[in-house]
Amino acid sequence: MEEDEEEDYMSDLFIKQDVRPGLPMVRRVREAMQKEEKQKEANERSRQKSVKEEERERRDLVLKSALGTENKGFALLQKMGYKSGQALGKSGEGIVEPIPLNIKTGRSGLGHEELKKRKAEEKLENYRQKLHMKKQANEQAADQFRIRFKTKQEERKMEGDLRRSQRACQQLDMQKDIDVPKETWYWLEPEEEDDKDEEDKEDECRSSDLSVSEKLRILTAYLREEHFYCIWCGTTYEDSEDLSSNCPGDSAADHD
């Protein structure tokens, strides 16, 4: 009679049931994963081990177990007063544990592992050397770039100083009614010239072997000797004595 009664939907048993959506699916997935794990474990236990695996297990079992009195070598040591756990030697300074066994299971010849190790070390050393050489090359390239950049800056500065000296030389020469410069490059060239004058200018540039620094040195010396003028001070002195006594020097470094 009681079994035929319908379940009370207001009872605690019905209310405590988890009715979240998707929960039955999650439960089934978990049960399937557990079943798969159990099946894997059963297959692993039922799988027949290979000869190598059995040999390794037996060897590990023997090596882990201590020697007993049935071992003849151990029995001889005991007769000579040896006790288990005691170091070898008369003063007890020898080894305590037996020399470990390095069992070779592969098919490679003797010394193959050492050869592999040596080749790996050589490869690593070559790699380090390449990195070191690459680093040195980058540093040298950076140094060369800085030197070239500094050289170009100095060249541009000297070219500017030379143009300034040429302009000053032309003005001072014309004040003394000098119509033709001592050297063609002592004065600035006109900006607008015909084709013929341009060709003559190129010929002069090719024939002259003087660098910008040499031209600047010669021209500043001419200004000091001829006009008592220092391009670095920007001053015209009364005479050579006034120039030598009041001017710091005849180069840009002396005026820094």
PDB file of C-alpha atoms in Angstrom, residues 87-250:
ATOM      1  CA  ALA A  87      84.283   1.148   6.600  1.00  0.00           C
ATOM      2  CA  LEU A  88      87.068  -0.930   5.052  1.00  0.00           C
ATOM      3  CA  GLY A  89      90.690  -0.654   6.103  1.00  0.00           C
ATOM      4  CA  LYS A  90      92.650  -1.105   9.266  1.00  0.00           C
ATOM      5  CA  SER A  91      91.851   2.418  10.494  1.00  0.00           C
ATOM      6  CA  GLY A  92      88.319   2.450   9.054  1.00  0.00           C
ATOM      7  CA  GLU A  93      89.028   5.146   6.453  1.00  0.00           C
ATOM      8  CA  GLY A  94      87.973   3.105   3.437  1.00  0.00           C
ATOM      9  CA  ILE A  95      84.663   2.936   1.594  1.00  0.00           C
ATOM     10  CA  VAL A  96      81.459   1.891   3.314  1.00  0.00           C
ATOM     11  CA  GLU A  97      79.270   1.129   0.321  1.00  0.00           C
ATOM     12  CA  PRO A  98      80.367  -1.251  -2.443  1.00  0.00           C
ATOM     13  CA  ILE A  99      81.568   0.176  -5.738  1.00  0.00           C
ATOM     14  CA  PRO A 100      78.434   0.789  -7.837  1.00  0.00           C
ATOM     15  CA  LEU A 101      77.869  -1.191 -11.012  1.00  0.00           C
ATOM     16  CA  ASN A 102      77.583   0.642 -14.309  1.00  0.00           C
ATOM     17  CA  ILE A 103      75.724  -1.903 -16.411  1.00  0.00           C
ATOM     18  CA  LYS A 104      75.794  -1.306 -20.133  1.00  0.00           C
ATOM     19  CA  THR A 105      72.513  -2.235 -21.799  1.00  0.00           C
ATOM     20  CA  GLY A 106      72.937  -0.640 -25.234  1.00  0.00           C
ATOM     21  CA  ARG A 107      74.639  -2.032 -28.320  1.00  0.00           C
ATOM     22  CA  SER A 108      77.218   0.714 -28.721  1.00  0.00           C
ATOM     23  CA  GLY A 109      80.895  -0.081 -28.284  1.00  0.00           C
ATOM     24  CA  LEU A 110      83.094   0.762 -25.334  1.00  0.00           C
ATOM     25  CA  GLY A 111      83.965   4.425 -25.155  1.00  0.00           C
ATOM     26  CA  HIS A 112      80.957   5.471 -27.219  1.00  0.00           C
ATOM     27  CA  GLU A 113      79.415   7.481 -24.384  1.00  0.00           C
ATOM     28  CA  GLU A 114      82.691   9.302 -23.770  1.00  0.00           C
ATOM     29  CA  LEU A 115      82.905  10.084 -27.475  1.00  0.00           C
ATOM     30  CA  LYS A 116      79.361  11.455 -27.478  1.00  0.00           C
ATOM     31  CA  LYS A 117      80.131  13.537 -24.409  1.00  0.00           C
ATOM     32  CA  ARG A 118      83.328  14.901 -25.954  1.00  0.00           C
ATOM     33  CA  LYS A 119      81.543  15.787 -29.205  1.00  0.00           C
ATOM     34  CA  ALA A 120      78.783  17.528 -27.278  1.00  0.00           C
ATOM     35  CA  GLU A 121      81.366  19.545 -25.336  1.00  0.00           C
ATOM     36  CA  GLU A 122      83.170  20.466 -28.557  1.00  0.00           C
ATOM     37  CA  LYS A 123      79.893  21.527 -30.150  1.00  0.00           C
ATOM     38  CA  LEU A 124      79.061  23.663 -27.120  1.00  0.00           C
ATOM     39  CA  GLU A 125      82.532  25.205 -27.149  1.00  0.00           C
ATOM     40  CA  ASN A 126      82.248  26.006 -30.868  1.00  0.00           C
ATOM     41  CA  TYR A 127      78.872  27.615 -30.240  1.00  0.00           C
ATOM     42  CA  ARG A 128      80.341  29.740 -27.450  1.00  0.00           C
ATOM     43  CA  GLN A 129      83.240  30.787 -29.664  1.00  0.00           C
ATOM     44  CA  LYS A 130      80.832  31.796 -32.446  1.00  0.00           C
ATOM     45  CA  LEU A 131      78.823  33.871 -29.977  1.00  0.00           C
ATOM     46  CA  HIS A 132      82.025  35.486 -28.697  1.00  0.00           C
ATOM     47  CA  MET A 133      83.245  36.254 -32.234  1.00  0.00           C
ATOM     48  CA  LYS A 134      79.836  37.667 -33.170  1.00  0.00           C
ATOM     49  CA  LYS A 135      79.873  39.860 -30.080  1.00  0.00           C
ATOM     50  CA  GLN A 136      83.381  41.087 -30.897  1.00  0.00           C
ATOM     51  CA  ALA A 137      82.341  41.812 -34.508  1.00  0.00           C
ATOM     52  CA  ASN A 138      79.335  43.821 -33.294  1.00  0.00           C
ATOM     53  CA  GLU A 139      81.511  45.775 -30.873  1.00  0.00           C
ATOM     54  CA  GLN A 140      84.097  46.480 -33.585  1.00  0.00           C
ATOM     55  CA  ALA A 141      81.360  47.593 -35.985  1.00  0.00           C
ATOM     56  CA  ALA A 142      79.957  49.915 -33.319  1.00  0.00           C
ATOM     57  CA  ASP A 143      83.439  51.342 -32.609  1.00  0.00           C
ATOM     58  CA  GLN A 144      84.110  51.877 -36.309  1.00  0.00           C
ATOM     59  CA  PHE A 145      80.753  53.600 -36.715  1.00  0.00           C
ATOM     60  CA  ARG A 146      81.535  55.937 -33.812  1.00  0.00           C
ATOM     61  CA  ILE A 147      84.977  56.688 -35.269  1.00  0.00           C
ATOM     62  CA  ARG A 148      83.536  57.373 -38.742  1.00  0.00           C
ATOM     63  CA  PHE A 149      80.810  59.551 -37.266  1.00  0.00           C
ATOM     64  CA  LYS A 150      83.339  61.522 -35.214  1.00  0.00           C
ATOM     65  CA  THR A 151      85.648  61.836 -38.223  1.00  0.00           C
ATOM     66  CA  LYS A 152      82.817  63.132 -40.403  1.00  0.00           C
ATOM     67  CA  GLN A 153      81.870  65.646 -37.734  1.00  0.00           C
ATOM     68  CA  GLU A 154      85.480  66.847 -37.513  1.00  0.00           C
ATOM     69  CA  GLU A 155      85.706  67.054 -41.298  1.00  0.00           C
ATOM     70  CA  ARG A 156      82.514  69.106 -41.497  1.00  0.00           C
ATOM     71  CA  LYS A 157      83.818  71.413 -38.773  1.00  0.00           C
ATOM     72  CA  MET A 158      87.157  71.871 -40.573  1.00  0.00           C
ATOM     73  CA  GLU A 159      85.357  72.566 -43.850  1.00  0.00           C
ATOM     74  CA  GLY A 160      83.327  75.254 -42.080  1.00  0.00           C
ATOM     75  CA  ASP A 161      86.485  76.741 -40.551  1.00  0.00           C
ATOM     76  CA  LEU A 162      88.164  76.721 -43.970  1.00  0.00           C
ATOM     77  CA  ARG A 163      85.260  78.575 -45.594  1.00  0.00           C
ATOM     78  CA  ARG A 164      85.320  81.098 -42.770  1.00  0.00           C
ATOM     79  CA  SER A 165      89.067  81.561 -43.234  1.00  0.00           C
ATOM     80  CA  GLN A 166      88.664  81.945 -47.003  1.00  0.00           C
ATOM     81  CA  ARG A 167      85.967  84.584 -46.519  1.00  0.00           C
ATOM     82  CA  ALA A 168      88.132  86.480 -44.010  1.00  0.00           C
ATOM     83  CA  CYS A 169      91.174  86.190 -46.283  1.00  0.00           C
ATOM     84  CA  GLN A 170      89.261  87.602 -49.254  1.00  0.00           C
ATOM     85  CA  GLN A 171      87.957  90.558 -47.229  1.00  0.00           C
ATOM     86  CA  LEU A 172      91.357  91.385 -45.712  1.00  0.00           C
ATOM     87  CA  ASP A 173      93.153  91.046 -49.062  1.00  0.00           C
ATOM     88  CA  MET A 174      90.669  93.331 -50.776  1.00  0.00           C
ATOM     89  CA  GLN A 175      91.128  95.896 -47.998  1.00  0.00           C
ATOM     90  CA  LYS A 176      94.835  95.941 -48.969  1.00  0.00           C
ATOM     91  CA  ASP A 177      93.895  96.246 -52.674  1.00  0.00           C
ATOM     92  CA  ILE A 178      94.976  92.689 -53.419  1.00  0.00           C
ATOM     93  CA  ASP A 179      92.873  91.669 -56.401  1.00  0.00           C
ATOM     94  CA  VAL A 180      94.302  88.188 -56.949  1.00  0.00           C
ATOM     95  CA  PRO A 181      94.696  85.670 -54.134  1.00  0.00           C
ATOM     96  CA  LYS A 182      98.080  84.149 -53.418  1.00  0.00           C
ATOM     97  CA  GLU A 183      96.575  80.752 -54.162  1.00  0.00           C
ATOM     98  CA  THR A 184      93.310  80.156 -55.957  1.00  0.00           C
ATOM     99  CA  TRP A 185      91.795  78.338 -52.995  1.00  0.00           C
ATOM    100  CA  TYR A 186      92.665  81.166 -50.544  1.00  0.00           C
ATOM    101  CA  TRP A 187      89.381  82.836 -51.569  1.00  0.00           C
ATOM    102  CA  LEU A 188      85.892  81.442 -51.876  1.00  0.00           C
ATOM    103  CA  GLU A 189      84.949  80.487 -55.412  1.00  0.00           C
ATOM    104  CA  PRO A 190      81.980  82.308 -56.996  1.00  0.00           C
ATOM    105  CA  GLU A 191      78.751  80.351 -56.688  1.00  0.00           C
ATOM    106  CA  GLU A 192      77.661  80.890 -60.312  1.00  0.00           C
ATOM    107  CA  GLU A 193      80.161  79.975 -63.029  1.00  0.00           C
ATOM    108  CA  ASP A 194      79.931  78.897 -66.632  1.00  0.00           C
ATOM    109  CA  ASP A 195      80.834  75.426 -67.840  1.00  0.00           C
ATOM    110  CA  LYS A 196      84.375  76.388 -68.680  1.00  0.00           C
ATOM    111  CA  ASP A 197      85.094  77.820 -65.263  1.00  0.00           C
ATOM    112  CA  GLU A 198      83.584  74.695 -63.699  1.00  0.00           C
ATOM    113  CA  GLU A 199      85.945  72.501 -65.691  1.00  0.00           C
ATOM    114  CA  ASP A 200      88.893  74.649 -64.647  1.00  0.00           C
ATOM    115  CA  LYS A 201      87.821  74.324 -61.029  1.00  0.00           C
ATOM    116  CA  GLU A 202      87.652  70.536 -61.288  1.00  0.00           C
ATOM    117  CA  ASP A 203      91.114  70.467 -62.812  1.00  0.00           C
ATOM    118  CA  GLU A 204      92.442  72.555 -59.933  1.00  0.00           C
ATOM    119  CA  CYS A 205      90.820  70.251 -57.375  1.00  0.00           C
ATOM    120  CA  ARG A 206      92.320  67.219 -59.043  1.00  0.00           C
ATOM    121  CA  SER A 207      95.772  68.797 -59.296  1.00  0.00           C
ATOM    122  CA  SER A 208      95.794  69.854 -55.645  1.00  0.00           C
ATOM    123  CA  ASP A 209      96.868  67.161 -53.219  1.00  0.00           C
ATOM    124  CA  LEU A 210      96.225  69.250 -50.111  1.00  0.00           C
ATOM    125  CA  SER A 211      93.627  68.038 -47.653  1.00  0.00           C
ATOM    126  CA  VAL A 212      91.151  70.256 -45.848  1.00  0.00           C
ATOM    127  CA  SER A 213      93.237  70.237 -42.670  1.00  0.00           C
ATOM    128  CA  GLU A 214      96.399  71.188 -44.572  1.00  0.00           C
ATOM    129  CA  LYS A 215      94.626  74.028 -46.381  1.00  0.00           C
ATOM    130  CA  LEU A 216      93.230  75.285 -43.089  1.00  0.00           C
ATOM    131  CA  ARG A 217      96.682  75.230 -41.477  1.00  0.00           C
ATOM    132  CA  ILE A 218      98.324  77.064 -44.380  1.00  0.00           C
ATOM    133  CA  LEU A 219      95.569  79.666 -44.681  1.00  0.00           C
ATOM    134  CA  THR A 220      95.419  80.458 -40.954  1.00  0.00           C
ATOM    135  CA  ALA A 221      99.205  80.868 -40.946  1.00  0.00           C
ATOM    136  CA  TYR A 222      98.924  83.265 -43.919  1.00  0.00           C
ATOM    137  CA  LEU A 223      96.269  85.324 -42.130  1.00  0.00           C
ATOM    138  CA  ARG A 224      98.422  85.578 -39.010  1.00  0.00           C
ATOM    139  CA  GLU A 225     101.600  86.522 -40.887  1.00  0.00           C
ATOM    140  CA  GLU A 226     100.073  88.810 -43.521  1.00  0.00           C
ATOM    141  CA  HIS A 227      97.135  90.423 -41.728  1.00  0.00           C
ATOM    142  CA  PHE A 228      97.848  89.673 -38.023  1.00  0.00           C
ATOM    143  CA  TYR A 229      94.417  88.100 -37.930  1.00  0.00           C
ATOM    144  CA  CYS A 230      93.422  85.036 -35.859  1.00  0.00           C
ATOM    145  CA  ILE A 231      90.460  83.151 -37.230  1.00  0.00           C
ATOM    146  CA  TRP A 232      89.845  81.503 -33.863  1.00  0.00           C
ATOM    147  CA  CYS A 233      89.805  84.763 -31.911  1.00  0.00           C
ATOM    148  CA  GLY A 234      88.059  86.669 -34.724  1.00  0.00           C
ATOM    149  CA  THR A 235      90.389  89.598 -34.007  1.00  0.00           C
ATOM    150  CA  THR A 236      92.846  91.619 -36.084  1.00  0.00           C
ATOM    151  CA  TYR A 237      95.895  92.583 -33.978  1.00  0.00           C
ATOM    152  CA  GLU A 238      98.140  95.588 -34.475  1.00  0.00           C
ATOM    153  CA  ASP A 239     101.338  93.683 -35.172  1.00  0.00           C
ATOM    154  CA  SER A 240     103.025  90.322 -34.711  1.00  0.00           C
ATOM    155  CA  GLU A 241     104.094  91.154 -31.154  1.00  0.00           C
ATOM    156  CA  ASP A 242     100.527  92.018 -30.201  1.00  0.00           C
ATOM    157  CA  LEU A 243      99.338  88.830 -31.860  1.00  0.00           C
ATOM    158  CA  SER A 244     101.838  86.556 -30.090  1.00  0.00           C
ATOM    159  CA  SER A 245     101.250  88.126 -26.687  1.00  0.00           C
ATOM    160  CA  ASN A 246      97.441  88.216 -26.715  1.00  0.00           C
ATOM    161  CA  CYS A 247      96.455  85.237 -28.892  1.00  0.00           C
ATOM    162  CA  PRO A 248      96.422  81.840 -27.109  1.00  0.00           C
ATOM    163  CA  GLY A 249      97.735  79.942 -30.146  1.00  0.00           C
ATOM    164  CA  ASP A 250      97.478  79.207 -33.832  1.00  0.00           C
TER     165      ASP A 250
END
